[in-house]
Every structure is written in C-alpha cells, then in structure tokens.
PDB file of C-alpha atoms in Angstrom:
ATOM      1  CA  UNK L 221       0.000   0.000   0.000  1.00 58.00           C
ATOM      2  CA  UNK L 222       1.047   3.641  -1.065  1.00 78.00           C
ATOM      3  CA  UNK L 223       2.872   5.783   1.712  1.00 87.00           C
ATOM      4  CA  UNK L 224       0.879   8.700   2.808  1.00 92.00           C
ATOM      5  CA  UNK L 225       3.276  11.271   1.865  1.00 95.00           C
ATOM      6  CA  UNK L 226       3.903  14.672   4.284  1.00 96.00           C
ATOM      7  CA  UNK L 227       5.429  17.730   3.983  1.00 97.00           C
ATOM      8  CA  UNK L 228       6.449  18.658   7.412  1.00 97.00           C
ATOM      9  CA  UNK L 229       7.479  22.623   7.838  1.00 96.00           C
ATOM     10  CA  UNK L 230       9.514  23.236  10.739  1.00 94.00           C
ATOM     11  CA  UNK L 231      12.436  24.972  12.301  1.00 92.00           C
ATOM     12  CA  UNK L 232      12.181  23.468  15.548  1.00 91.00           C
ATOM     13  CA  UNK L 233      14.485  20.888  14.674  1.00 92.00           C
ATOM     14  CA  UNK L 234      14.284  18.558  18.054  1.00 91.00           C
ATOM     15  CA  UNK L 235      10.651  19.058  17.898  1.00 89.00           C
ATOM     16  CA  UNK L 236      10.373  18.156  14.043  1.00 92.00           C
ATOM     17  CA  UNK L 237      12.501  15.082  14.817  1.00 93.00           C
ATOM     18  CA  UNK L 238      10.586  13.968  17.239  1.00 90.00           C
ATOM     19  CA  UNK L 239       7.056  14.302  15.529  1.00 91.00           C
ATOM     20  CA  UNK L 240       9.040  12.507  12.239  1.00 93.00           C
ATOM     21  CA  UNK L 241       9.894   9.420  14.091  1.00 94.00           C
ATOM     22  CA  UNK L 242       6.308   9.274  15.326  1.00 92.00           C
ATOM     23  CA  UNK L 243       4.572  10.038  12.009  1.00 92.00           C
ATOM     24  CA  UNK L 244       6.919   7.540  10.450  1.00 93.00           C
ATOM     25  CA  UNK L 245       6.711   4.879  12.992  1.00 92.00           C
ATOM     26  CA  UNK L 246       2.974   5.023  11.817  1.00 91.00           C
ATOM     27  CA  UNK L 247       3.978   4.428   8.146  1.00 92.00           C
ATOM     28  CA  UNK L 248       3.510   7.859   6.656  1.00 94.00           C
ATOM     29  CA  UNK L 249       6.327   9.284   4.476  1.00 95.00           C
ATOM     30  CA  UNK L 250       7.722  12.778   5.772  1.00 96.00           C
ATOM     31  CA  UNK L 251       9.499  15.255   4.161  1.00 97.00           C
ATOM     32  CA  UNK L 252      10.967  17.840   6.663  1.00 97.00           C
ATOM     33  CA  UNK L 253      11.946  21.192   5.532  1.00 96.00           C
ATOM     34  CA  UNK L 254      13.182  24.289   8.244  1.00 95.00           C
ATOM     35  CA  UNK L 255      11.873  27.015   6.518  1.00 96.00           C
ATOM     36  CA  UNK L 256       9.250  28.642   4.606  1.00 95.00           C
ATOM     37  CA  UNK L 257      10.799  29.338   1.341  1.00 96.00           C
ATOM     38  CA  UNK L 258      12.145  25.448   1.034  1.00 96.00           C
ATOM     39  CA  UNK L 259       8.496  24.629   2.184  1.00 96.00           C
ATOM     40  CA  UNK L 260       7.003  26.280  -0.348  1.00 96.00           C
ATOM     41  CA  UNK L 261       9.443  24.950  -3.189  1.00 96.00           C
ATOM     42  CA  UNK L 262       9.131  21.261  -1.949  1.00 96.00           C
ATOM     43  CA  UNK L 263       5.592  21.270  -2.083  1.00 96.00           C
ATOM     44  CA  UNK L 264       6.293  22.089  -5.802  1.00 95.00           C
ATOM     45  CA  UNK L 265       8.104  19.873  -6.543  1.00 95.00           C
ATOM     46  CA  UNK L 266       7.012  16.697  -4.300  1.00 94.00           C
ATOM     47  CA  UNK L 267       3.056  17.675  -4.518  1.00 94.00           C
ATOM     48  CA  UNK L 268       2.366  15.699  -0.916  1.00 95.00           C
ATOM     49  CA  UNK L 269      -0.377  14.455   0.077  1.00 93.00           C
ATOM     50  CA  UNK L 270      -0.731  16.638   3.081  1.00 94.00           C
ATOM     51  CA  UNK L 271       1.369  20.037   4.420  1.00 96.00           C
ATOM     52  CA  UNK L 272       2.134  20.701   7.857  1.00 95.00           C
ATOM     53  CA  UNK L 273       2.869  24.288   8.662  1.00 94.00           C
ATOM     54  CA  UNK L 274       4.798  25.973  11.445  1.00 92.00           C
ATOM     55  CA  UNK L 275       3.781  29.558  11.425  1.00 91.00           C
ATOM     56  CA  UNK L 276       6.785  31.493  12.887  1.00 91.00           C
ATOM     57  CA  UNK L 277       9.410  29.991  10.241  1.00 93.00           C
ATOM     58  CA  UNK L 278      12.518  31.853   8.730  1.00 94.00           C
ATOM     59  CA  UNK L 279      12.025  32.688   4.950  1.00 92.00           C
ATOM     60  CA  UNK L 280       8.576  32.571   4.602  1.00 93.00           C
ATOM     61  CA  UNK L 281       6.286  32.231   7.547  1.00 93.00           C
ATOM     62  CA  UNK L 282       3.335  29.760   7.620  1.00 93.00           C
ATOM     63  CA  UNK L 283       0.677  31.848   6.290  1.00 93.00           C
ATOM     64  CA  UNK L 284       2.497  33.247   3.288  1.00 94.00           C
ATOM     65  CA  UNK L 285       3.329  29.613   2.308  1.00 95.00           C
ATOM     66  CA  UNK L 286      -0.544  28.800   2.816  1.00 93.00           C
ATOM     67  CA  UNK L 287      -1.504  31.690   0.329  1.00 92.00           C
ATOM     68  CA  UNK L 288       0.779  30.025  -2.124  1.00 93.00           C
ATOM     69  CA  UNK L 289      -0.584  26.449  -1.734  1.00 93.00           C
ATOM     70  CA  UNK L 290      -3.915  27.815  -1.962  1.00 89.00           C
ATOM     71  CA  UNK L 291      -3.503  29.786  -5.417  1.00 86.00           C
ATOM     72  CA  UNK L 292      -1.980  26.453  -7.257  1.00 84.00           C
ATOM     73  CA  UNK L 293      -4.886  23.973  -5.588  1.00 83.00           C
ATOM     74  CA  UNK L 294      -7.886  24.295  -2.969  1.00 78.00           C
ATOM     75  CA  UNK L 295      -8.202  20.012  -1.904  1.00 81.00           C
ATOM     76  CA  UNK L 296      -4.279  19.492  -0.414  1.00 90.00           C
ATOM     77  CA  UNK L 297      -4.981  19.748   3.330  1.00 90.00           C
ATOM     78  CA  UNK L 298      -2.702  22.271   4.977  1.00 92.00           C
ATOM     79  CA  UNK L 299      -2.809  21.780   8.906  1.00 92.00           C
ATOM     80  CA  UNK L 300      -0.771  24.429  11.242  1.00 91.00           C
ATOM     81  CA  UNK L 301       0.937  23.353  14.060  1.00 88.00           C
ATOM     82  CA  UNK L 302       1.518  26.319  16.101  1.00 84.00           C
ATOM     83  CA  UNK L 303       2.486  27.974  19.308  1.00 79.00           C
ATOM     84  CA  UNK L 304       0.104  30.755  18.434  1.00 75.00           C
ATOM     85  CA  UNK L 305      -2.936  30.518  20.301  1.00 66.00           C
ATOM     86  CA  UNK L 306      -5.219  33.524  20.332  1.00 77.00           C
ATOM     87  CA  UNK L 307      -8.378  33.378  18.255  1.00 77.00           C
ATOM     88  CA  UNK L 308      -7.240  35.862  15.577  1.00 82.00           C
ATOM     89  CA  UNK L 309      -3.959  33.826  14.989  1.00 82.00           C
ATOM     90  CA  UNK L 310      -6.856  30.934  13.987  1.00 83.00           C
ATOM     91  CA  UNK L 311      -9.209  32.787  12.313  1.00 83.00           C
ATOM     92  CA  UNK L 312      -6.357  34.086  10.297  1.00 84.00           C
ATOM     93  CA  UNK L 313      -5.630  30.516   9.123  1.00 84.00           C
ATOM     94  CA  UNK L 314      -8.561  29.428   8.211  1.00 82.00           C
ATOM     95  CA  UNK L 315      -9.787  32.318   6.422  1.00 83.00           C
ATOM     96  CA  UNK L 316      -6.218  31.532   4.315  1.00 84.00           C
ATOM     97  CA  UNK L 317      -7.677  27.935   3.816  1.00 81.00           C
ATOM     98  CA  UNK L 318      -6.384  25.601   6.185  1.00 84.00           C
ATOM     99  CA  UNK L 319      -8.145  22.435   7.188  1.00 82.00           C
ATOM    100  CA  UNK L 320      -7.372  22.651  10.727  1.00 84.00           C
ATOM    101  CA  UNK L 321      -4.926  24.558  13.506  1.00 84.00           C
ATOM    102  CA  UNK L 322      -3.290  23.044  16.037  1.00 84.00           C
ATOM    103  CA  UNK L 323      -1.634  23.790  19.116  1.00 80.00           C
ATOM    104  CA  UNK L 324       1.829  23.011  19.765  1.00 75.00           C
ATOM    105  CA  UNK L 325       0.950  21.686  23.009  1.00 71.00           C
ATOM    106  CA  UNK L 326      -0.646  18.693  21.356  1.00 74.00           C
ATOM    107  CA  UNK L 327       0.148  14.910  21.977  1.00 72.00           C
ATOM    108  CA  UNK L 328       1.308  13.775  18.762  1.00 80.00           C
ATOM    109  CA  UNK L 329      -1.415  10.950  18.421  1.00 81.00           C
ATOM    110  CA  UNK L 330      -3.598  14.111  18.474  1.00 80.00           C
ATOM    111  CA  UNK L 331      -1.836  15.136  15.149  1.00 84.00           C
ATOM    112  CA  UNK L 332      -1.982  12.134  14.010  1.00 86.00           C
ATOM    113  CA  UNK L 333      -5.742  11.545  14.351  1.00 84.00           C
ATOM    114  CA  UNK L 334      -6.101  15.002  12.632  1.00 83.00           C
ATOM    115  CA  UNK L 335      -3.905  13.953   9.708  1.00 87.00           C
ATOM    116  CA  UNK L 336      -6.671  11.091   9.275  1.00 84.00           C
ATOM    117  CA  UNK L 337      -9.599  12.948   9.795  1.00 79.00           C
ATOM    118  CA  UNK L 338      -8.163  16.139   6.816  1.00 80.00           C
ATOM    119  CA  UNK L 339      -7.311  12.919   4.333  1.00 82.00           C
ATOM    120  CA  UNK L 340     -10.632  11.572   4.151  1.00 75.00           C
ATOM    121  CA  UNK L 341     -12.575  14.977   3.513  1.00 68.00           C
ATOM    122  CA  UNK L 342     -10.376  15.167   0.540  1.00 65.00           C
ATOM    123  CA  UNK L 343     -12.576  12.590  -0.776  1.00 56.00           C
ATOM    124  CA  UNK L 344     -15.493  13.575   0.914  1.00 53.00           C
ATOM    125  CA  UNK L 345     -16.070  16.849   0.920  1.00 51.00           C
ATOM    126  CA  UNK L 346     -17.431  17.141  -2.782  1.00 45.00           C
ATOM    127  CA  UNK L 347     -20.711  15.593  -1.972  1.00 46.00           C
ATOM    128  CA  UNK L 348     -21.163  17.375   1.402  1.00 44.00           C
ATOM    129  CA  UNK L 349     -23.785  19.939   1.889  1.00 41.00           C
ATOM    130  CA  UNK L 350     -27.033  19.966  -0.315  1.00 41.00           C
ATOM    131  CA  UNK L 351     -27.997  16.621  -1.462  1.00 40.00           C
ATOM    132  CA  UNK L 352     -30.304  18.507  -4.298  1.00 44.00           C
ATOM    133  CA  UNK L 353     -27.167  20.050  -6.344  1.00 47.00           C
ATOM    134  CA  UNK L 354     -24.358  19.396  -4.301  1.00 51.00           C
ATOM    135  CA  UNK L 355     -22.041  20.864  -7.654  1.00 59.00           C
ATOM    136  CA  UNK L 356     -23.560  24.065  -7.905  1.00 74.00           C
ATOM    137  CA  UNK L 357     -21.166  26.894  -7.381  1.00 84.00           C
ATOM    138  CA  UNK L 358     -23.318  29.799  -8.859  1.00 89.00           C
ATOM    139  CA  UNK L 359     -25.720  31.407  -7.009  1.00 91.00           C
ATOM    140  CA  UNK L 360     -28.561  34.294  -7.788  1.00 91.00           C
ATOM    141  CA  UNK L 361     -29.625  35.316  -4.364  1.00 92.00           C
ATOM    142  CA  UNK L 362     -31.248  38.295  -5.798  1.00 90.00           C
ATOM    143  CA  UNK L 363     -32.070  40.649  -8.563  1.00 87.00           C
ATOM    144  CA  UNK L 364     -28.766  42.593  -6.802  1.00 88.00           C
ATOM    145  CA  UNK L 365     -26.688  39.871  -5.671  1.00 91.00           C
ATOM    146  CA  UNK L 366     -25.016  36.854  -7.083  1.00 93.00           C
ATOM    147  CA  UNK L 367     -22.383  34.680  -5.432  1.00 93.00           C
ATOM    148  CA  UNK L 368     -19.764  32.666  -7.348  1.00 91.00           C
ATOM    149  CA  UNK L 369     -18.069  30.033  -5.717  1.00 88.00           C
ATOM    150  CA  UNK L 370     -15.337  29.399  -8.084  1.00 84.00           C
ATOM    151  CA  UNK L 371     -13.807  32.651  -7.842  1.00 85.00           C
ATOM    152  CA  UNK L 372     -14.788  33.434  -4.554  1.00 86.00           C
ATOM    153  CA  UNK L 373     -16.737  36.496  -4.993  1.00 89.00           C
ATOM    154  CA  UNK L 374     -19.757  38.034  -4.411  1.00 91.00           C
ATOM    155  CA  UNK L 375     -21.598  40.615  -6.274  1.00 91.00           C
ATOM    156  CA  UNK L 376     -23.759  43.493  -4.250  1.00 86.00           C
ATOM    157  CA  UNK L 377     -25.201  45.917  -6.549  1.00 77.00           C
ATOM    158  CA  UNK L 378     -22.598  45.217  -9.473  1.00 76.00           C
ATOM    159  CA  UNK L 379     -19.924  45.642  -6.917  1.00 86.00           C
ATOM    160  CA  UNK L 380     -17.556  42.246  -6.665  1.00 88.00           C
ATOM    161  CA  UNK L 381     -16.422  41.362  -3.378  1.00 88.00           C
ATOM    162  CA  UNK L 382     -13.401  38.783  -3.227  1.00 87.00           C
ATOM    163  CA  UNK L 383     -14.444  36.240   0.405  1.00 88.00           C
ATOM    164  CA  UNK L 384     -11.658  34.921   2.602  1.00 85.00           C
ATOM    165  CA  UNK L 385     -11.603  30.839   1.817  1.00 83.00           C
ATOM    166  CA  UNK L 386     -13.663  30.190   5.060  1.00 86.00           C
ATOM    167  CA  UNK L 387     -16.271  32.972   4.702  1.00 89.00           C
ATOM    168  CA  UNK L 388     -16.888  31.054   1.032  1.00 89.00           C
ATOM    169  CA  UNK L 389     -16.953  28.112   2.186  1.00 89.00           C
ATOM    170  CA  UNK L 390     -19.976  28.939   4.700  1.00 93.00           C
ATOM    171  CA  UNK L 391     -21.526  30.712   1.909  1.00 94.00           C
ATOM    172  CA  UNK L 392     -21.662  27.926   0.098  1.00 93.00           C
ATOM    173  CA  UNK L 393     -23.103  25.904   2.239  1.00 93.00           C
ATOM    174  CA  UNK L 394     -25.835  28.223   2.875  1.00 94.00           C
ATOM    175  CA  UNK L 395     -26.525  28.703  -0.708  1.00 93.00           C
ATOM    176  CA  UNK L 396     -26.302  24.927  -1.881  1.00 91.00           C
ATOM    177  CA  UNK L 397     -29.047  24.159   1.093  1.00 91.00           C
ATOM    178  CA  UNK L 398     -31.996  26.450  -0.985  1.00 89.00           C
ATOM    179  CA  UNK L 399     -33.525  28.046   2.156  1.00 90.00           C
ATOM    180  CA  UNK L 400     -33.573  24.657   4.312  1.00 92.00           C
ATOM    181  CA  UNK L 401     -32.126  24.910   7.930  1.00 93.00           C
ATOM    182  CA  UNK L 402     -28.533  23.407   8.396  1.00 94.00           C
ATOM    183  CA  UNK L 403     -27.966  22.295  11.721  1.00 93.00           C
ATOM    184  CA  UNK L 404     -24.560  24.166  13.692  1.00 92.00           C
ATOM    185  CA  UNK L 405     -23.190  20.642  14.389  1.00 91.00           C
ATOM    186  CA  UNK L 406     -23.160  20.118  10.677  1.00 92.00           C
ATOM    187  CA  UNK L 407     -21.679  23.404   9.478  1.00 92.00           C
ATOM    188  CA  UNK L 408     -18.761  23.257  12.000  1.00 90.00           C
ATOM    189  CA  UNK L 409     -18.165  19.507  10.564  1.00 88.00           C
ATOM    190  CA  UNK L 410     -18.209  20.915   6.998  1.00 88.00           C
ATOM    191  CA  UNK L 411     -15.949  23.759   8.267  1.00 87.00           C
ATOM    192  CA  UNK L 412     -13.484  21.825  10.445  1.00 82.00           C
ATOM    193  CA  UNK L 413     -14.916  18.202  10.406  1.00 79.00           C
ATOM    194  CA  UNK L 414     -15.495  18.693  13.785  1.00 83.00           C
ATOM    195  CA  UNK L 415     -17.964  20.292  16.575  1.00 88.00           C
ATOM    196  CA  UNK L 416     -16.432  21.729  19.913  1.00 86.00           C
ATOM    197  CA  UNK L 417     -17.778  25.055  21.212  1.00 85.00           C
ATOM    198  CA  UNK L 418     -14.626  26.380  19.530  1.00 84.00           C
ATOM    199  CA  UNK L 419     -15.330  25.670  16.175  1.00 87.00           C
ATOM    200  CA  UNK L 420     -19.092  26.987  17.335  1.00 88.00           C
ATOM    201  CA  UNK L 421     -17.291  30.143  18.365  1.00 87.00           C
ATOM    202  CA  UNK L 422     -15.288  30.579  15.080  1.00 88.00           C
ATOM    203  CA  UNK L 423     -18.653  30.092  12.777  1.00 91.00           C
ATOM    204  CA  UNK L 424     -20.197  32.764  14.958  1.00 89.00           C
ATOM    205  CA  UNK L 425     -17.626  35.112  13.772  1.00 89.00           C
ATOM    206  CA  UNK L 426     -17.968  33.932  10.324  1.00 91.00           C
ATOM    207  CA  UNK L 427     -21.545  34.852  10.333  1.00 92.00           C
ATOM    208  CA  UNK L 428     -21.450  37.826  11.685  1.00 91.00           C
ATOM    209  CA  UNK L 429     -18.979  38.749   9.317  1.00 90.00           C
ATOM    210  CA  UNK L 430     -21.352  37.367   6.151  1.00 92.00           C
ATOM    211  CA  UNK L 431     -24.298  39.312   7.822  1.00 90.00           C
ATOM    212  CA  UNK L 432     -22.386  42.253   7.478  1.00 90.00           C
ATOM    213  CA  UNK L 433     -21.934  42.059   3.393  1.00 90.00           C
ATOM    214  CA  UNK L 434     -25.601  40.816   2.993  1.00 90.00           C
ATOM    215  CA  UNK L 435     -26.912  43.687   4.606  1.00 89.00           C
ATOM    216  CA  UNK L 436     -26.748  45.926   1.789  1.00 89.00           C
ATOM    217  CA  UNK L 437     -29.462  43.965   0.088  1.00 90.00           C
ATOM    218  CA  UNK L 438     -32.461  43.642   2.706  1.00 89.00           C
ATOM    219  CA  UNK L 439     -34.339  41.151   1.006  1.00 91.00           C
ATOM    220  CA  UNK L 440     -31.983  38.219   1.568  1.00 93.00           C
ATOM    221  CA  UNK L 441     -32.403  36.905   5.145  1.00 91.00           C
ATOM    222  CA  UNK L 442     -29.587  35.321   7.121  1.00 92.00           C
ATOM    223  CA  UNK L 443     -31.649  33.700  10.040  1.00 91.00           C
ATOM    224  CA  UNK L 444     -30.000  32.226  12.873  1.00 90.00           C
ATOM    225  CA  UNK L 445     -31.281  29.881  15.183  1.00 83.00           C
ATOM    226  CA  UNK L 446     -28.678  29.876  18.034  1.00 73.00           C
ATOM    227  CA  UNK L 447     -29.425  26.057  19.467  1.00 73.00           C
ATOM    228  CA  UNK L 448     -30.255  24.966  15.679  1.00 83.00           C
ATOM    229  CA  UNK L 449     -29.206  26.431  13.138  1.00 90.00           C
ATOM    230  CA  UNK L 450     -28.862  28.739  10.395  1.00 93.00           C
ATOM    231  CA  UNK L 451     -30.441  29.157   7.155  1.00 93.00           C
ATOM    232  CA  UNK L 452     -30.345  31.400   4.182  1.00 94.00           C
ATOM    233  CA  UNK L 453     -33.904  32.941   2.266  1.00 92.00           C
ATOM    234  CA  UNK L 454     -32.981  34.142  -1.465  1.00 89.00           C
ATOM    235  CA  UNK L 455     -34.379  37.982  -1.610  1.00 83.00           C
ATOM    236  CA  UNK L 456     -37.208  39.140  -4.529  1.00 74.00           C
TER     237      UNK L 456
END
C-alpha cells in the first residue's frame, strides 16, 4: 500500500525530529523542511499528500506559504501546528484555507488523528452539503446579488467582493441548502470536520462577518437559530 506522503514545515528541529519518528513509525512518508521558502518549493516539486505548517518559520512564515498552496490547488490539506494561540492567529488561518490549527501543546497521536480525519474529507467533501445540487457553485440570491463560488466572490449591486476561503466556504453551504435549515453541528463539521464550542465560536464570527456584506441587500435573510441552526432565504 502507497505511503501517505507529508510535507512537514519546521524549524524546531528537536521538535520536528521527534514528531518525524512518530509520524513515520505510523507508516507515513515525511518530508521535513526548516523554513518557509524550502516549504514552499518542496511542495512544488514533491506535490504531498498533506502540508504541515509551522507559522513562525525563517524565509517565509506559515501563512504566506498557505496563500501560495492555496492559489496552485484548494483540496491538499494544509494543517498548522503552532504555538500561536489567540483566536485571531486561527481565524487568520482558516480564512487563508487551512483544514485545521493546532496547538503546539498537542500529543502527537492528536496530530496524528487530525492527519486522518483532513485525508478523508479530501474525498469527501465534494458531496457534502445539499444533497439537491451538491455541484452548484453559482448562485442568484437576488435581482442585486449573485455569489460565485469558483472565484470566490460576491456581487452586491454590481460591486464584486473577493471572500476569505472560510467565509466562502460557509456561503456555500448556505446557498447549496436552498432556504432549508442546516444544523450548527453540521456546518462546524463541513468547516473543520469537527464540533467543539470552539469551532461553534469561530462560525459565529464567520456569520457575523457574512451578515455584514448581505446587509446591503435587505431582502436576503440570514436567520440564525442559536441552538439549531442557520439558514439562508434568497431575496425578490
């Protein structure tokens, strides 16, 4: 069976070693660089199945390397493993694209686990959302406003918005589920695959920032049900 091959950014080097033996131990193939710019170039060139990211890296730091990934292809899961910890530091990495953040206080099998869990909604994540037209990336909300998934952008009043990766990714949702209700539990797990009241706490902030744009066309309705969940109504 095919190694699961990882690009590991770090410039921690007795850390890095000792997440490689781990991650290697447990048959993946790792590919350790110690800073951004050979990050960056490696995932050229090797195309891995996965990228780790330290944040705070000489070169190029984590995010800039992110931005990069992210303009070549939007499936390769890029998970940060960081010391930074405050919500913005997060928020800031997801709305790059990442497919999870975590803390370098973590137990390695947590890593691991997380490793498994990105993988599989490579595979998955196509046919999550709206059973009805789960393809659709166009949307006509209103005589004013369109939303384009493929290029990220929204369009309020012939004025084109571009949408940080996250805050398009919840639009999307929204939009592929025609008016029905989508239950919090099931956005965060289309967000982050998972639901913890942090990943609550970061979609709050990710509507409130989308309820912000849509309010300069009244007739679409961003209803929120705080125990439920949250649905979108097309304007007129």
């Amino acid at each position: 069976m095919e190694q699961t091959h990882i690009l590991y950014a770090e410039d921690d080097i007795e850390m890095a070693n000792l997440n490689i033996d781990f991650l290697e131990f447990k048959n993946f193939k790792v590919t350790h660089v110690d800073n951004g710019i050979d990050a960056y170039n490696s995932y050229l060139e090797l195309k891995p199945d996965i990228v780790l990211l330290d944040i705070r890296m000489p070169g190029r730091n984590g995010y800039d390397v992110a931005k990069l990934i992210r303009k070549e292809d939007e499936h390769t899961p890029i998970l940060y493993l960081s010391s930074l910890v405050s919500k913005n530091d997060v928020i800031a990495g997801f709305d790059i694209g990442a497919n999870d953040f975590i803390r370098k206080e973590f137990m390695i099998e947590e890593v691991e686990a997380r490793i498994r869990v990105a993988l599989r909604s490579v595979t998955t994540n196509k046919n999550k959302g709206n059973e009805d037209d789960p393809d659709q990336e166009f949307f006509r909300l209103s005589p004013r406003t369109t939303f384009n998934y493929a290029t990220k952008s929204a369009t309020f009043e012939n004025r084109e918005i571009k949408l940080p990766d996250m805050e398009a990714r919840l639009f999307l949702h929204l939009c592929q589920a025609n008016g029905k209700l989508i239950l919090r539990n099931r956005l965060c797990e289309l967000l982050w695959e998972k639901y913890t009241q942090e990943t609550s706490a970061y979609l709050n902030k990710y509507i409130t920032k989308l309820r912000e744009r849509l309010s300069v066309d009244s007739s679409i309705r961003l209803i929120v049900h705080k125990k439920e969940g949250i649905r979108l109504i097309k304007g007129k």
